[in-house]
Short mmCIF file of N, CA and C in Angstrom, two decimals:
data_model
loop_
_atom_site.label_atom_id
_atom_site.label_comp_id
_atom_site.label_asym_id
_atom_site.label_seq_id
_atom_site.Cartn_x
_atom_site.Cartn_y
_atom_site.Cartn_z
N UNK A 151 104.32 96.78 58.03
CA UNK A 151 103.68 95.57 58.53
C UNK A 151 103.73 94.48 57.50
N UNK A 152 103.92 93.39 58.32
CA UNK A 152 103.76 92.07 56.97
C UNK A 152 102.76 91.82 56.96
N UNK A 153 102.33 91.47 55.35
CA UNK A 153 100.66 91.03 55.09
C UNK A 153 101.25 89.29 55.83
N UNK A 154 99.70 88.89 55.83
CA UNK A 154 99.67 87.42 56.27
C UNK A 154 100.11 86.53 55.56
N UNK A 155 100.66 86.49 53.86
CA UNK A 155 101.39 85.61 53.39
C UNK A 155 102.57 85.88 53.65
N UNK A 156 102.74 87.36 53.53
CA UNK A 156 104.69 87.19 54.18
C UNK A 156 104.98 86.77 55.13
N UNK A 157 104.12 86.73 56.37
CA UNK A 157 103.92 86.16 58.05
C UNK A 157 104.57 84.50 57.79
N UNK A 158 103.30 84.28 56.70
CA UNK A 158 103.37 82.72 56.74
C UNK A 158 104.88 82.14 56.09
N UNK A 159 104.88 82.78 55.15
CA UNK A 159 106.27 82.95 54.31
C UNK A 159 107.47 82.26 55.40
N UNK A 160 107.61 83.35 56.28
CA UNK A 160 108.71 83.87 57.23
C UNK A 160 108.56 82.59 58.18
N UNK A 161 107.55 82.21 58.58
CA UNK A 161 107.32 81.42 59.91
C UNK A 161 108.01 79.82 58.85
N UNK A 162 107.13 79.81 57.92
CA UNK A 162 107.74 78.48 56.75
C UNK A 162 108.98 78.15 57.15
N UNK A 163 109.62 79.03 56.60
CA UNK A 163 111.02 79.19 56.53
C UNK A 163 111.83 78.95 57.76
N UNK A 164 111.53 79.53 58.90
CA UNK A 164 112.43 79.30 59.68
C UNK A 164 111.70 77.98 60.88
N UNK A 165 111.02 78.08 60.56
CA UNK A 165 110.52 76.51 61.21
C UNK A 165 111.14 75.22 61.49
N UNK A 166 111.70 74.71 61.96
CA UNK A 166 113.26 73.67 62.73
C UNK A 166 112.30 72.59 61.63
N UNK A 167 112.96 71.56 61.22
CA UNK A 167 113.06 70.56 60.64
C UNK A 167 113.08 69.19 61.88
N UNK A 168 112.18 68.54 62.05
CA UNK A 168 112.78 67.73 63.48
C UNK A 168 112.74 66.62 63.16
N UNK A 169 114.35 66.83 62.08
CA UNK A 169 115.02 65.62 61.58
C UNK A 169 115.98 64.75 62.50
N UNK A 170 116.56 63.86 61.97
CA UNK A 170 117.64 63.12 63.04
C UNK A 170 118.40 64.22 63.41
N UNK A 171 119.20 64.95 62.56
CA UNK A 171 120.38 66.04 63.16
C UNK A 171 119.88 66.74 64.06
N UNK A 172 118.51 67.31 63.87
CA UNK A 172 118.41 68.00 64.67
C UNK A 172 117.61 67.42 66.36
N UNK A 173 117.11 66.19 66.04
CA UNK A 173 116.83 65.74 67.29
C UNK A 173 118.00 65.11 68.04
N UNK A 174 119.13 64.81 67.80
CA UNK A 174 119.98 64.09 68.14
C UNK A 174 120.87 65.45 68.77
N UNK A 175 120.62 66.52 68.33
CA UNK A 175 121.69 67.60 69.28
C UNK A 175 120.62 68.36 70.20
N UNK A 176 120.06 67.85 70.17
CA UNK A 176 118.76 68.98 70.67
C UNK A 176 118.05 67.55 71.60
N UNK A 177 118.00 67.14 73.09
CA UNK A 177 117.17 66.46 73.77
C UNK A 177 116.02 66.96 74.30
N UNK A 178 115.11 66.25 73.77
CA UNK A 178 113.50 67.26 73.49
C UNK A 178 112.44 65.98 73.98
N UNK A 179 111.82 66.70 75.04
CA UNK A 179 110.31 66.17 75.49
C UNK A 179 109.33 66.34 74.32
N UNK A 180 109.65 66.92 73.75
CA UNK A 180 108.59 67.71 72.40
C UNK A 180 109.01 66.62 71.53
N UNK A 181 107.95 66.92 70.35
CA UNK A 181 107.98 65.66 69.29
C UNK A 181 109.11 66.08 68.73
N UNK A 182 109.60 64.83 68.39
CA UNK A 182 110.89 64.88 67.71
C UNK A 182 110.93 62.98 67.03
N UNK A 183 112.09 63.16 66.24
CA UNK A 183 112.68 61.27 65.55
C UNK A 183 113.45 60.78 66.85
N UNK A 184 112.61 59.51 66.81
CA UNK A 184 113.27 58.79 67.84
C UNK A 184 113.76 57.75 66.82
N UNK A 185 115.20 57.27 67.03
CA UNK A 185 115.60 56.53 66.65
C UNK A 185 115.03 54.62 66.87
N UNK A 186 114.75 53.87 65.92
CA UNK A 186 114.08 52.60 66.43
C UNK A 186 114.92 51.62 64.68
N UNK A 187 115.52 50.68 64.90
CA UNK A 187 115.91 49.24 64.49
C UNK A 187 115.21 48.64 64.51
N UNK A 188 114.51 48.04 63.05
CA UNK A 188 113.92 46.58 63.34
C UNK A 188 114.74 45.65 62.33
N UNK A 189 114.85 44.58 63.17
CA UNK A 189 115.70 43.21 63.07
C UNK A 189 114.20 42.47 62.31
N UNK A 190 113.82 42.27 60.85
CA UNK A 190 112.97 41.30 60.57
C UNK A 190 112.71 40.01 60.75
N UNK A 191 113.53 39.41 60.81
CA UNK A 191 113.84 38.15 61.87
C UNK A 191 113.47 38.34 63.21
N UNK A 192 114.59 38.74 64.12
CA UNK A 192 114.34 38.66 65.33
C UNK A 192 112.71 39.96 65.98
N UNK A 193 113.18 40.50 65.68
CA UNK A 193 111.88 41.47 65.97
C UNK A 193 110.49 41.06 65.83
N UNK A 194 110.36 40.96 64.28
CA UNK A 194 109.08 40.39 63.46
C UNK A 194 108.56 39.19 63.11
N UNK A 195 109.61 38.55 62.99
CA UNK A 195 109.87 36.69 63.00
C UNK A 195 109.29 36.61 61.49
N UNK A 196 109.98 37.44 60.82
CA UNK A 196 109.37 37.45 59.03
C UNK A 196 111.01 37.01 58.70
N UNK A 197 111.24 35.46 57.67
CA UNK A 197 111.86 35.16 57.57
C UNK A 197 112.18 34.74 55.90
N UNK A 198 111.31 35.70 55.50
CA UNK A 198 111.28 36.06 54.04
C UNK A 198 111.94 36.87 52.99
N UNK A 199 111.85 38.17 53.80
CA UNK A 199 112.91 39.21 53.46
C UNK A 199 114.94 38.67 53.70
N UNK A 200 115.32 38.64 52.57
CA UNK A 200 116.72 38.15 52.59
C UNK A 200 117.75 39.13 52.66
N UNK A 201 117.44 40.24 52.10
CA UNK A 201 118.37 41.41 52.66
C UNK A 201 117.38 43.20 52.45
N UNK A 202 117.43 43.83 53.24
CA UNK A 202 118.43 43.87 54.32
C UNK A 202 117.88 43.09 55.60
N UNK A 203 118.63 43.02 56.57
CA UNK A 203 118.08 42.25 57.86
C UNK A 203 117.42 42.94 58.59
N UNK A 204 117.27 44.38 58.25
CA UNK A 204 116.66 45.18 59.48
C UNK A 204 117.35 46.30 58.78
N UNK A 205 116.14 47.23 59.42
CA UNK A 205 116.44 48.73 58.94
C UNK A 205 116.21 49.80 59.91
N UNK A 206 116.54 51.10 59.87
CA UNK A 206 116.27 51.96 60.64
C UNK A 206 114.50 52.47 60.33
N UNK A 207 113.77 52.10 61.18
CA UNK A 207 112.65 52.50 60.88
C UNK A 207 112.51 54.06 61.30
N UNK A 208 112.64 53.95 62.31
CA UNK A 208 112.33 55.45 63.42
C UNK A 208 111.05 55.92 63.90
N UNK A 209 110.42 56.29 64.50
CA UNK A 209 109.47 56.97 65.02
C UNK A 209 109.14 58.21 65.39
N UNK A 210 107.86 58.83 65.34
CA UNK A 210 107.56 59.90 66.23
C UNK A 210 107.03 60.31 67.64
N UNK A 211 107.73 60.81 68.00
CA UNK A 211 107.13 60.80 69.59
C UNK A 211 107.44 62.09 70.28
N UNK A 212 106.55 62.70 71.06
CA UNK A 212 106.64 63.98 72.12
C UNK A 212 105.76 64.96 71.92
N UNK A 213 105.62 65.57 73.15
CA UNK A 213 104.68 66.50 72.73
C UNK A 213 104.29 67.34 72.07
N UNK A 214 103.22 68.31 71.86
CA UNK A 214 103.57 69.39 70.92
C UNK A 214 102.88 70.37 71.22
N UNK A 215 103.40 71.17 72.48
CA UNK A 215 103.08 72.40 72.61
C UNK A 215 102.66 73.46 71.57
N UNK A 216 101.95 74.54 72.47
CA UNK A 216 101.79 75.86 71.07
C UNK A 216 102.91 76.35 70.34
N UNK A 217 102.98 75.84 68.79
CA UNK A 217 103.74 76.35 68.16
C UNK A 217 104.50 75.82 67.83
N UNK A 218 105.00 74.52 68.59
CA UNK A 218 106.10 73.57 68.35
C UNK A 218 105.71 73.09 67.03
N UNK A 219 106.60 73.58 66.00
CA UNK A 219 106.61 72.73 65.10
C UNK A 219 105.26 72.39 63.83
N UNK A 220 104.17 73.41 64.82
CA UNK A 220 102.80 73.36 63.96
C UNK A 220 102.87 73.22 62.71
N UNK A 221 102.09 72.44 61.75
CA UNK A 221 102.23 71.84 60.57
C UNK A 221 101.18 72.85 60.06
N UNK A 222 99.91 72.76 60.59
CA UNK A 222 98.98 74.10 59.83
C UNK A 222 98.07 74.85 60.90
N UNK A 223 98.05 75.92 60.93
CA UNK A 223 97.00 76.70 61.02
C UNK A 223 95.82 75.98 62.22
N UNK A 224 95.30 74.75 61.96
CA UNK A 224 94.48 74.15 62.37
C UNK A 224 95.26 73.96 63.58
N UNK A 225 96.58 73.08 63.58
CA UNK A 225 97.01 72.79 64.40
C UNK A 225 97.76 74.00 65.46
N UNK A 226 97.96 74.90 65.23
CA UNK A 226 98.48 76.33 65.75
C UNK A 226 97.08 76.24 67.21
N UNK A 227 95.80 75.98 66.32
CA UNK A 227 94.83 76.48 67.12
C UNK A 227 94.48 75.48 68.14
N UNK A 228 94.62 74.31 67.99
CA UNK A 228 94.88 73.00 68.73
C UNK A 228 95.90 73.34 69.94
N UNK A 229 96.82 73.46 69.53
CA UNK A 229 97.82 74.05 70.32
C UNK A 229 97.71 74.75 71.42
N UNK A 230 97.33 76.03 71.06
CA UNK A 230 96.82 77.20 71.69
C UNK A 230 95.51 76.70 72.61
N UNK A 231 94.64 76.22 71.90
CA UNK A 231 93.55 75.68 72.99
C UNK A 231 93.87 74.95 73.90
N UNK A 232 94.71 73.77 73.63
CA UNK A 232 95.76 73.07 74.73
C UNK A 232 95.93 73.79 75.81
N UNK A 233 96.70 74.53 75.71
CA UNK A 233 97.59 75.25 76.43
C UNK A 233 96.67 76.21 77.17
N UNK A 234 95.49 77.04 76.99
CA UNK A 234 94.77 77.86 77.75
C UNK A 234 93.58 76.70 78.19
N UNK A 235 93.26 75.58 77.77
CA UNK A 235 92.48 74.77 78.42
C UNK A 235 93.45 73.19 78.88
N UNK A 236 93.89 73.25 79.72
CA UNK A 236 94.74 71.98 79.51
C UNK A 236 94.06 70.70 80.14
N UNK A 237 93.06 71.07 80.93
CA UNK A 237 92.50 69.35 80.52
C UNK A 237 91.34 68.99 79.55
N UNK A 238 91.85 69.72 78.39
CA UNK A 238 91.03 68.94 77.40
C UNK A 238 91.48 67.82 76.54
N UNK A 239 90.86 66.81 76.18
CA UNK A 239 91.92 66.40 75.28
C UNK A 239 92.43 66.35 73.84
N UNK A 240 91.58 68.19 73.17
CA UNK A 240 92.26 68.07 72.11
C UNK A 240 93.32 69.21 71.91
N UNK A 241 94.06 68.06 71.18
CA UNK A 241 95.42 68.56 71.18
C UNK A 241 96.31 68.06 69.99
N UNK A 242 97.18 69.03 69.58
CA UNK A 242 98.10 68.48 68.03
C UNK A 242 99.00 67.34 68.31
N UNK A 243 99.19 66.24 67.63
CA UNK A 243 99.65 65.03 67.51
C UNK A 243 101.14 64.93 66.90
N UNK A 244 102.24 64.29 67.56
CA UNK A 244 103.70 64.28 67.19
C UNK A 244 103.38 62.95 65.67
N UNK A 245 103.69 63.09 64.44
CA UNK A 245 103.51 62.27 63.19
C UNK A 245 104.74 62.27 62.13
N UNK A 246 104.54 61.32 61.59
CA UNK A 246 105.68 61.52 60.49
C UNK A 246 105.63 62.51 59.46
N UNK A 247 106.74 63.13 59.26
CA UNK A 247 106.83 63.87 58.04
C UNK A 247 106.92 63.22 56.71
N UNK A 248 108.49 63.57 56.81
CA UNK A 248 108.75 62.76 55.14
C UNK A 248 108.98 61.73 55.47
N UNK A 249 109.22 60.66 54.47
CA UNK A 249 108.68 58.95 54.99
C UNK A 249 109.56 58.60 53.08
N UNK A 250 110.79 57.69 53.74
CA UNK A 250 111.49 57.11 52.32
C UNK A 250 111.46 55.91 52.42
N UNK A 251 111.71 55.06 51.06
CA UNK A 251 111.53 54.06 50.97
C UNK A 251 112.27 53.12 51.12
N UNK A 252 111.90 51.57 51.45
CA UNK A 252 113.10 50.58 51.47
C UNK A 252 113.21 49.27 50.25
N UNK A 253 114.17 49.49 50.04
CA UNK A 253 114.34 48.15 49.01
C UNK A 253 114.50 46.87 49.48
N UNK A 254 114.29 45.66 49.55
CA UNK A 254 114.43 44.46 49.69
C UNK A 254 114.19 43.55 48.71
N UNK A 255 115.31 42.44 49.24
CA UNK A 255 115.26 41.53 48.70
C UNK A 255 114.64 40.31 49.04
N UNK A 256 113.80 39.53 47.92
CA UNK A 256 113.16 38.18 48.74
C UNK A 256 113.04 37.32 48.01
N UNK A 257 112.79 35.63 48.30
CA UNK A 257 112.89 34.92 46.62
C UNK A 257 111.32 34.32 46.61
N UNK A 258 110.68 34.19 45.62
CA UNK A 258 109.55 33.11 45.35
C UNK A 258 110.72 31.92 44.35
N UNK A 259 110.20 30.97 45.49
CA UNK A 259 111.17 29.47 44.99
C UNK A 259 112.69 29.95 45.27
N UNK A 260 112.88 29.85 44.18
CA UNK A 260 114.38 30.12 43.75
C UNK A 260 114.74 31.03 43.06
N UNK A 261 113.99 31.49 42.73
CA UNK A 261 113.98 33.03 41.74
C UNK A 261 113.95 34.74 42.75
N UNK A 262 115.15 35.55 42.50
CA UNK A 262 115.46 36.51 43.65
C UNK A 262 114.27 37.66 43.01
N UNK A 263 113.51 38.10 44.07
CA UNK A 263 112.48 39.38 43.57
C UNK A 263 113.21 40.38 44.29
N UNK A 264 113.40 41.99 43.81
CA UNK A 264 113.38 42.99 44.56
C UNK A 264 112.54 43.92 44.61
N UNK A 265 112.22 44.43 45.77
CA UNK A 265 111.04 45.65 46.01
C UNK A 265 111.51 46.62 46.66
N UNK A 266 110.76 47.70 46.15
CA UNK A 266 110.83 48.91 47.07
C UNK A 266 109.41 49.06 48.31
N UNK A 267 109.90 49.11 48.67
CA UNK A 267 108.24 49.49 50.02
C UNK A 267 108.36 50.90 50.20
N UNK A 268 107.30 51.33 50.08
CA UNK A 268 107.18 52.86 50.08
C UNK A 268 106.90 53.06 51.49
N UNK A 269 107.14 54.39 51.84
CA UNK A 269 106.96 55.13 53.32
C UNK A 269 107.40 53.85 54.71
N UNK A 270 108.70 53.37 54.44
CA UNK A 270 109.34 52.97 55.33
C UNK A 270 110.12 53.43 56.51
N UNK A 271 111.05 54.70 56.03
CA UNK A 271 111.73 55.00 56.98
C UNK A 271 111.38 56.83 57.38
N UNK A 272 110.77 56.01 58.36
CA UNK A 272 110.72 57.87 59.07
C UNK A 272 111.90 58.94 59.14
N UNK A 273 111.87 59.92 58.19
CA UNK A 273 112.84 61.14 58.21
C UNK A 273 112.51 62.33 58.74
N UNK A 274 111.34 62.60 58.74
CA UNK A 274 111.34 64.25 59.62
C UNK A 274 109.51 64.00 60.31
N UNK A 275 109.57 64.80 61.45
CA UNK A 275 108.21 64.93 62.35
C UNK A 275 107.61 65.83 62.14
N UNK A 276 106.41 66.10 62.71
CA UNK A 276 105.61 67.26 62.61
C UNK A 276 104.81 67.20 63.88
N UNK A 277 103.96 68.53 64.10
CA UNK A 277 102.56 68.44 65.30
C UNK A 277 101.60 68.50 64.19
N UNK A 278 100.92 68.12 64.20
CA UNK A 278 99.73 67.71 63.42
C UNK A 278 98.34 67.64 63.94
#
């Protein structure tokens, strides 16, 4: 028998990643990266930022059945209650995982500044 850290170990491990690759071959009602572009200009009407013009932001979205993807323990049980009570409304939440950053460029006056903005681009989901 596996003790409960090897359980957890094992489940870790093989747990899907619900990154672009894998949402993009895989069409899923379940949470997964939805792909989303924002145009800072046209989108946002922020006409400050000089490069880049727009970036892949992305999003999370879909459901999250028992087990899909459960992030912890807590949420396993969320899940599970879902699912044997289903009109309740608590239930585990589709969220961002890992989250990278974007660099831009912008000027005060005439002088070029560059920044990084942290937790810009959505890379992997979770149920939460």
């Amino acid at each position: 028998r596996a003790t409960p850290s090897q359980s957890q170990h094992k489940t870790h491990r093989s747990r899907r990643a619900l990154d672009a690759a894998y949402c993009s071959r895989n069409v899923q009602d379940n949470c997964c990266l939805r792909s989303l572009y924002i145009d800072f200009k046209k989108d946002l009407g922020w006409r400050w930022i000089h490069e880049p013009k727009g970036y892949e932001a992305n999003f999370c979205a879909g459901a999250c059945p028992y087990l899909w993807s459960a992030d912890t323990q807590h949420s396993k049980v969320l899940g599970l209650y879902n699912t044997i009570n289903p009109e309740a409304s608590a239930s585990p939440c589709c969220v961002s995982q890992d989250l990278e950053p974007l660099t831009i460029l912008y000027y005060i006056g005439k002088t070029p500044k560059i920044e990084q903005l942290s937790n810009m681009k959505v890379k992997s989901c979770k149920c939460s």
